[in-house]
């Protein structure tokens, strides 16, 4: 995760202090370290155990190794039987459209998520986004807030992920959640629309539609110079002396137009 993502995750966890949290997709335990530090009990899901993810390192974490699409519904059933509620979930496991959709629908279908903050990683990615777009959010009455661009991801310029869209957090709140007013979807352009437009423009070779930052700074400087020049003229003696002439000229123009 990038520094901004880690900061957002940390901020949410610090403000919530979850009693029960779930992480789907643990890998080397980077995000789990944060979730575990601020939660009382955590359930972690991953296909396999990474060497650095040990029970000693994560004393308050119960590990579930295997496919989340099989293991998560089983855990949710057990938690529901025990009338346990889940405060926080990070969805960062199966990144296929089908997989993301499935994890979220399983979570939302459970009575354990009546008042839950769900953070979804990599929401700028096309496949993740496709999964999210397929979910009938309105079918889940408890869902009070959905924003796929809560934190916008990145289009990579170079390296292994060159020209790929990754990162970003989506935020879903059920019930009271963080205590914010209930809103469905933020009414702004979605990040993929903007990135797609950029990629299409770059393919056509006409990316440079707007001035560079250097040009903006230069133009700003020019405007300031012109303002100073105009102010000096208006304050000058000759300008004040010729004011009656300009007023007479305006009056004559008006009379001629009649
Ligand atoms: C991007 S990594 C998670 C990174 C981690 N959340 C972090 O930020 O440190 C995604 C993880 O999801 C796991 N994963 C993929 N499909 C899964 C599935 N169906 N069930 C459980 N875990 C899965 C992968 O094995 C991988 O370790």
PDB file of C-alpha atoms in Angstrom, residues 6-174:
ATOM      1  CA  UNK A   6      -1.595   3.490   4.909  1.00  0.00           C
ATOM      2  CA  UNK A   7      -2.399   6.889   6.450  1.00  0.00           C
ATOM      3  CA  UNK A   8      -6.109   6.582   5.540  1.00  0.00           C
ATOM      4  CA  UNK A   9      -6.287   3.035   6.912  1.00  0.00           C
ATOM      5  CA  UNK A  10      -4.545   4.061  10.127  1.00  0.00           C
ATOM      6  CA  UNK A  11      -6.815   7.110  10.570  1.00  0.00           C
ATOM      7  CA  UNK A  12      -9.993   5.047  10.216  1.00  0.00           C
ATOM      8  CA  UNK A  13      -8.749   2.367  12.593  1.00  0.00           C
ATOM      9  CA  UNK A  14      -7.593   4.880  15.215  1.00  0.00           C
ATOM     10  CA  UNK A  15     -10.965   6.646  15.130  1.00  0.00           C
ATOM     11  CA  UNK A  16     -12.939   3.392  15.257  1.00  0.00           C
ATOM     12  CA  UNK A  17     -10.917   1.088  17.513  1.00  0.00           C
ATOM     13  CA  UNK A  18     -12.806  -1.971  16.164  1.00  0.00           C
ATOM     14  CA  UNK A  19     -13.770  -4.756  18.545  1.00  0.00           C
ATOM     15  CA  UNK A  20     -13.971  -7.273  15.709  1.00  0.00           C
ATOM     16  CA  UNK A  21     -12.261  -6.734  12.353  1.00  0.00           C
ATOM     17  CA  UNK A  22     -11.802  -8.852   9.228  1.00  0.00           C
ATOM     18  CA  UNK A  23      -9.094  -8.690   6.595  1.00  0.00           C
ATOM     19  CA  UNK A  24      -9.564 -10.523   3.301  1.00  0.00           C
ATOM     20  CA  UNK A  25      -6.131 -10.766   1.635  1.00  0.00           C
ATOM     21  CA  UNK A  26      -3.242 -10.575   4.094  1.00  0.00           C
ATOM     22  CA  UNK A  27      -0.137 -11.451   2.015  1.00  0.00           C
ATOM     23  CA  UNK A  28       2.939 -10.387   4.080  1.00  0.00           C
ATOM     24  CA  UNK A  29       0.857  -8.748   6.811  1.00  0.00           C
ATOM     25  CA  UNK A  30       1.504  -5.066   5.985  1.00  0.00           C
ATOM     26  CA  UNK A  31      -2.084  -3.934   6.415  1.00  0.00           C
ATOM     27  CA  UNK A  32      -2.804  -6.632   9.011  1.00  0.00           C
ATOM     28  CA  UNK A  33      -0.149  -5.093  11.301  1.00  0.00           C
ATOM     29  CA  UNK A  34      -2.211  -1.896  11.413  1.00  0.00           C
ATOM     30  CA  UNK A  35      -5.586  -3.611  11.748  1.00  0.00           C
ATOM     31  CA  UNK A  36      -4.335  -5.889  14.502  1.00  0.00           C
ATOM     32  CA  UNK A  37      -2.706  -2.984  16.433  1.00  0.00           C
ATOM     33  CA  UNK A  38      -5.994  -1.067  16.682  1.00  0.00           C
ATOM     34  CA  UNK A  39      -8.528  -3.911  16.993  1.00  0.00           C
ATOM     35  CA  UNK A  40      -9.411  -6.247  19.822  1.00  0.00           C
ATOM     36  CA  UNK A  41      -9.840  -9.339  17.628  1.00  0.00           C
ATOM     37  CA  UNK A  42      -9.154  -9.886  13.929  1.00  0.00           C
ATOM     38  CA  UNK A  43      -9.983 -12.625  11.396  1.00  0.00           C
ATOM     39  CA  UNK A  44      -7.495 -12.806   8.514  1.00  0.00           C
ATOM     40  CA  UNK A  45      -8.075 -14.621   5.215  1.00  0.00           C
ATOM     41  CA  UNK A  46      -5.531 -15.602   2.595  1.00  0.00           C
ATOM     42  CA  UNK A  47      -5.007 -18.484   0.207  1.00  0.00           C
ATOM     43  CA  UNK A  48      -1.735 -19.397   1.925  1.00  0.00           C
ATOM     44  CA  UNK A  49       0.427 -18.352   4.862  1.00  0.00           C
ATOM     45  CA  UNK A  50       3.394 -16.064   4.200  1.00  0.00           C
ATOM     46  CA  UNK A  51       6.528 -16.767   6.279  1.00  0.00           C
ATOM     47  CA  UNK A  52       6.469 -13.390   8.005  1.00  0.00           C
ATOM     48  CA  UNK A  53       2.850 -13.842   9.136  1.00  0.00           C
ATOM     49  CA  UNK A  54       3.208 -15.704  12.403  1.00  0.00           C
ATOM     50  CA  UNK A  55       0.921 -16.304  15.384  1.00  0.00           C
ATOM     51  CA  UNK A  56       3.598 -14.725  17.651  1.00  0.00           C
ATOM     52  CA  UNK A  57       3.553 -11.518  15.622  1.00  0.00           C
ATOM     53  CA  UNK A  58      -0.235 -11.359  15.551  1.00  0.00           C
ATOM     54  CA  UNK A  59      -1.502 -12.518  18.949  1.00  0.00           C
ATOM     55  CA  UNK A  60      -5.072 -11.236  18.457  1.00  0.00           C
ATOM     56  CA  UNK A  61      -5.532 -12.639  14.923  1.00  0.00           C
ATOM     57  CA  UNK A  62      -7.333 -15.835  13.914  1.00  0.00           C
ATOM     58  CA  UNK A  63      -5.980 -17.029  10.571  1.00  0.00           C
ATOM     59  CA  UNK A  64      -8.118 -18.683   7.903  1.00  0.00           C
ATOM     60  CA  UNK A  65      -5.982 -20.140   5.111  1.00  0.00           C
ATOM     61  CA  UNK A  66      -7.813 -21.116   1.930  1.00  0.00           C
ATOM     62  CA  UNK A  67     -10.342 -19.586  -0.440  1.00  0.00           C
ATOM     63  CA  UNK A  68     -12.278 -16.681   1.123  1.00  0.00           C
ATOM     64  CA  UNK A  69     -15.295 -17.602  -1.011  1.00  0.00           C
ATOM     65  CA  UNK A  70     -15.591 -20.824   0.990  1.00  0.00           C
ATOM     66  CA  UNK A  71     -14.172 -19.775   4.354  1.00  0.00           C
ATOM     67  CA  UNK A  72     -15.761 -16.335   4.781  1.00  0.00           C
ATOM     68  CA  UNK A  73     -19.448 -17.427   4.599  1.00  0.00           C
ATOM     69  CA  UNK A  74     -18.685 -20.202   7.103  1.00  0.00           C
ATOM     70  CA  UNK A  75     -17.082 -17.743   9.554  1.00  0.00           C
ATOM     71  CA  UNK A  76     -19.917 -15.237   9.094  1.00  0.00           C
ATOM     72  CA  UNK A  77     -22.439 -17.980   9.955  1.00  0.00           C
ATOM     73  CA  UNK A  78     -20.522 -18.844  13.134  1.00  0.00           C
ATOM     74  CA  UNK A  79     -20.248 -15.175  14.141  1.00  0.00           C
ATOM     75  CA  UNK A  80     -23.957 -14.642  13.456  1.00  0.00           C
ATOM     76  CA  UNK A  81     -24.836 -17.615  15.675  1.00  0.00           C
ATOM     77  CA  UNK A  82     -22.780 -16.048  18.456  1.00  0.00           C
ATOM     78  CA  UNK A  83     -24.476 -12.670  17.754  1.00  0.00           C
ATOM     79  CA  UNK A  84     -21.084 -11.093  17.122  1.00  0.00           C
ATOM     80  CA  UNK A  85     -20.990  -7.859  15.133  1.00  0.00           C
ATOM     81  CA  UNK A  86     -18.169  -6.856  12.796  1.00  0.00           C
ATOM     82  CA  UNK A  87     -16.955  -3.259  13.024  1.00  0.00           C
ATOM     83  CA  UNK A  88     -14.367  -3.094  10.264  1.00  0.00           C
ATOM     84  CA  UNK A  89     -13.443  -5.050   7.109  1.00  0.00           C
ATOM     85  CA  UNK A  90     -10.600  -4.590   4.615  1.00  0.00           C
ATOM     86  CA  UNK A  91     -11.369  -6.297   1.287  1.00  0.00           C
ATOM     87  CA  UNK A  92      -8.039  -6.895  -0.497  1.00  0.00           C
ATOM     88  CA  UNK A  93      -8.106 -10.552  -1.533  1.00  0.00           C
ATOM     89  CA  UNK A  94      -9.406 -11.933  -4.839  1.00  0.00           C
ATOM     90  CA  UNK A  95      -9.070  -9.013  -7.292  1.00  0.00           C
ATOM     91  CA  UNK A  96     -11.198 -10.542 -10.077  1.00  0.00           C
ATOM     92  CA  UNK A  97     -14.560  -8.876 -10.777  1.00  0.00           C
ATOM     93  CA  UNK A  98     -16.372 -12.010  -9.677  1.00  0.00           C
ATOM     94  CA  UNK A  99     -14.169 -12.407  -6.575  1.00  0.00           C
ATOM     95  CA  UNK A 100     -14.568  -8.862  -5.249  1.00  0.00           C
ATOM     96  CA  UNK A 101     -18.294  -8.975  -5.833  1.00  0.00           C
ATOM     97  CA  UNK A 102     -18.592 -12.288  -4.049  1.00  0.00           C
ATOM     98  CA  UNK A 103     -16.617 -11.172  -0.967  1.00  0.00           C
ATOM     99  CA  UNK A 104     -18.716  -8.015  -0.668  1.00  0.00           C
ATOM    100  CA  UNK A 105     -22.054  -9.709  -1.232  1.00  0.00           C
ATOM    101  CA  UNK A 106     -21.169 -12.367   1.362  1.00  0.00           C
ATOM    102  CA  UNK A 107     -20.287  -9.638   3.847  1.00  0.00           C
ATOM    103  CA  UNK A 108     -23.397  -7.555   3.176  1.00  0.00           C
ATOM    104  CA  UNK A 109     -25.731 -10.552   3.337  1.00  0.00           C
ATOM    105  CA  UNK A 110     -24.605 -11.322   6.886  1.00  0.00           C
ATOM    106  CA  UNK A 111     -26.464  -9.985   9.958  1.00  0.00           C
ATOM    107  CA  UNK A 112     -22.995  -9.351  11.459  1.00  0.00           C
ATOM    108  CA  UNK A 113     -22.502  -6.294   9.235  1.00  0.00           C
ATOM    109  CA  UNK A 114     -25.413  -4.100  10.344  1.00  0.00           C
ATOM    110  CA  UNK A 115     -23.064  -1.324  11.431  1.00  0.00           C
ATOM    111  CA  UNK A 116     -19.750  -1.798   9.667  1.00  0.00           C
ATOM    112  CA  UNK A 117     -17.080   0.185   7.850  1.00  0.00           C
ATOM    113  CA  UNK A 118     -15.831  -1.687   4.781  1.00  0.00           C
ATOM    114  CA  UNK A 119     -12.714  -0.495   3.022  1.00  0.00           C
ATOM    115  CA  UNK A 120     -12.000  -1.963  -0.431  1.00  0.00           C
ATOM    116  CA  UNK A 121      -8.484  -1.764  -1.842  1.00  0.00           C
ATOM    117  CA  UNK A 122      -7.526  -1.244  -5.519  1.00  0.00           C
ATOM    118  CA  UNK A 123     -10.854   0.279  -6.501  1.00  0.00           C
ATOM    119  CA  UNK A 124      -9.236   2.088  -9.452  1.00  0.00           C
ATOM    120  CA  UNK A 125      -8.420  -1.257 -11.065  1.00  0.00           C
ATOM    121  CA  UNK A 126     -10.808  -2.125 -13.916  1.00  0.00           C
ATOM    122  CA  UNK A 127     -11.564  -5.660 -12.759  1.00  0.00           C
ATOM    123  CA  UNK A 128     -12.169  -4.649  -9.160  1.00  0.00           C
ATOM    124  CA  UNK A 129     -14.353  -1.801 -10.379  1.00  0.00           C
ATOM    125  CA  UNK A 130     -16.308  -4.114 -12.660  1.00  0.00           C
ATOM    126  CA  UNK A 131     -17.118  -6.304  -9.667  1.00  0.00           C
ATOM    127  CA  UNK A 132     -18.222  -3.326  -7.587  1.00  0.00           C
ATOM    128  CA  UNK A 133     -20.420  -1.965 -10.376  1.00  0.00           C
ATOM    129  CA  UNK A 134     -22.270  -5.291 -10.583  1.00  0.00           C
ATOM    130  CA  UNK A 135     -23.385  -5.191  -6.977  1.00  0.00           C
ATOM    131  CA  UNK A 136     -26.983  -4.099  -6.392  1.00  0.00           C
ATOM    132  CA  UNK A 137     -26.099  -1.728  -3.580  1.00  0.00           C
ATOM    133  CA  UNK A 138     -29.676  -0.541  -3.164  1.00  0.00           C
ATOM    134  CA  UNK A 139     -30.781  -4.107  -2.469  1.00  0.00           C
ATOM    135  CA  UNK A 140     -28.957  -3.916   0.866  1.00  0.00           C
ATOM    136  CA  UNK A 141     -31.060  -1.602   3.008  1.00  0.00           C
ATOM    137  CA  UNK A 142     -28.375  -1.268   5.639  1.00  0.00           C
ATOM    138  CA  UNK A 143     -25.903   0.300   3.205  1.00  0.00           C
ATOM    139  CA  UNK A 144     -25.823   4.026   3.927  1.00  0.00           C
ATOM    140  CA  UNK A 145     -22.699   5.200   2.072  1.00  0.00           C
ATOM    141  CA  UNK A 146     -20.820   4.013  -1.020  1.00  0.00           C
ATOM    142  CA  UNK A 147     -17.838   5.790  -2.564  1.00  0.00           C
ATOM    143  CA  UNK A 148     -15.518   3.857  -4.877  1.00  0.00           C
ATOM    144  CA  UNK A 149     -13.081   6.803  -4.971  1.00  0.00           C
ATOM    145  CA  UNK A 150     -12.834   7.507  -1.262  1.00  0.00           C
ATOM    146  CA  UNK A 151      -9.106   7.627  -1.954  1.00  0.00           C
ATOM    147  CA  UNK A 152      -8.124   7.684  -5.629  1.00  0.00           C
ATOM    148  CA  UNK A 153      -5.557   5.199  -6.948  1.00  0.00           C
ATOM    149  CA  UNK A 154      -2.785   5.743  -9.487  1.00  0.00           C
ATOM    150  CA  UNK A 155      -1.986   5.228 -13.150  1.00  0.00           C
ATOM    151  CA  UNK A 156       1.562   3.914 -13.222  1.00  0.00           C
ATOM    152  CA  UNK A 157       3.925   5.667 -15.601  1.00  0.00           C
ATOM    153  CA  UNK A 158       6.638   2.999 -15.568  1.00  0.00           C
ATOM    154  CA  UNK A 159       7.829  -0.281 -14.105  1.00  0.00           C
ATOM    155  CA  UNK A 160       6.016  -3.596 -13.834  1.00  0.00           C
ATOM    156  CA  UNK A 161       2.611  -1.882 -13.622  1.00  0.00           C
ATOM    157  CA  UNK A 162       3.208   0.560 -16.474  1.00  0.00           C
ATOM    158  CA  UNK A 163      -0.108   1.948 -17.830  1.00  0.00           C
ATOM    159  CA  UNK A 164      -2.049  -0.060 -15.260  1.00  0.00           C
ATOM    160  CA  UNK A 165      -4.576   1.331 -12.793  1.00  0.00           C
ATOM    161  CA  UNK A 166      -4.038   0.169  -9.211  1.00  0.00           C
ATOM    162  CA  UNK A 167      -4.589   1.333  -5.674  1.00  0.00           C
ATOM    163  CA  UNK A 168      -7.292   3.490  -4.223  1.00  0.00           C
ATOM    164  CA  UNK A 169      -9.776   2.821  -1.450  1.00  0.00           C
ATOM    165  CA  UNK A 170     -13.501   2.404  -1.809  1.00  0.00           C
ATOM    166  CA  UNK A 171     -15.548   3.016   1.318  1.00  0.00           C
ATOM    167  CA  UNK A 172     -18.826   1.336   2.161  1.00  0.00           C
ATOM    168  CA  UNK A 173     -20.648   2.085   5.391  1.00  0.00           C
ATOM    169  CA  UNK A 174     -23.605   0.190   6.775  1.00  0.00           C
TER     170      UNK A 174
END
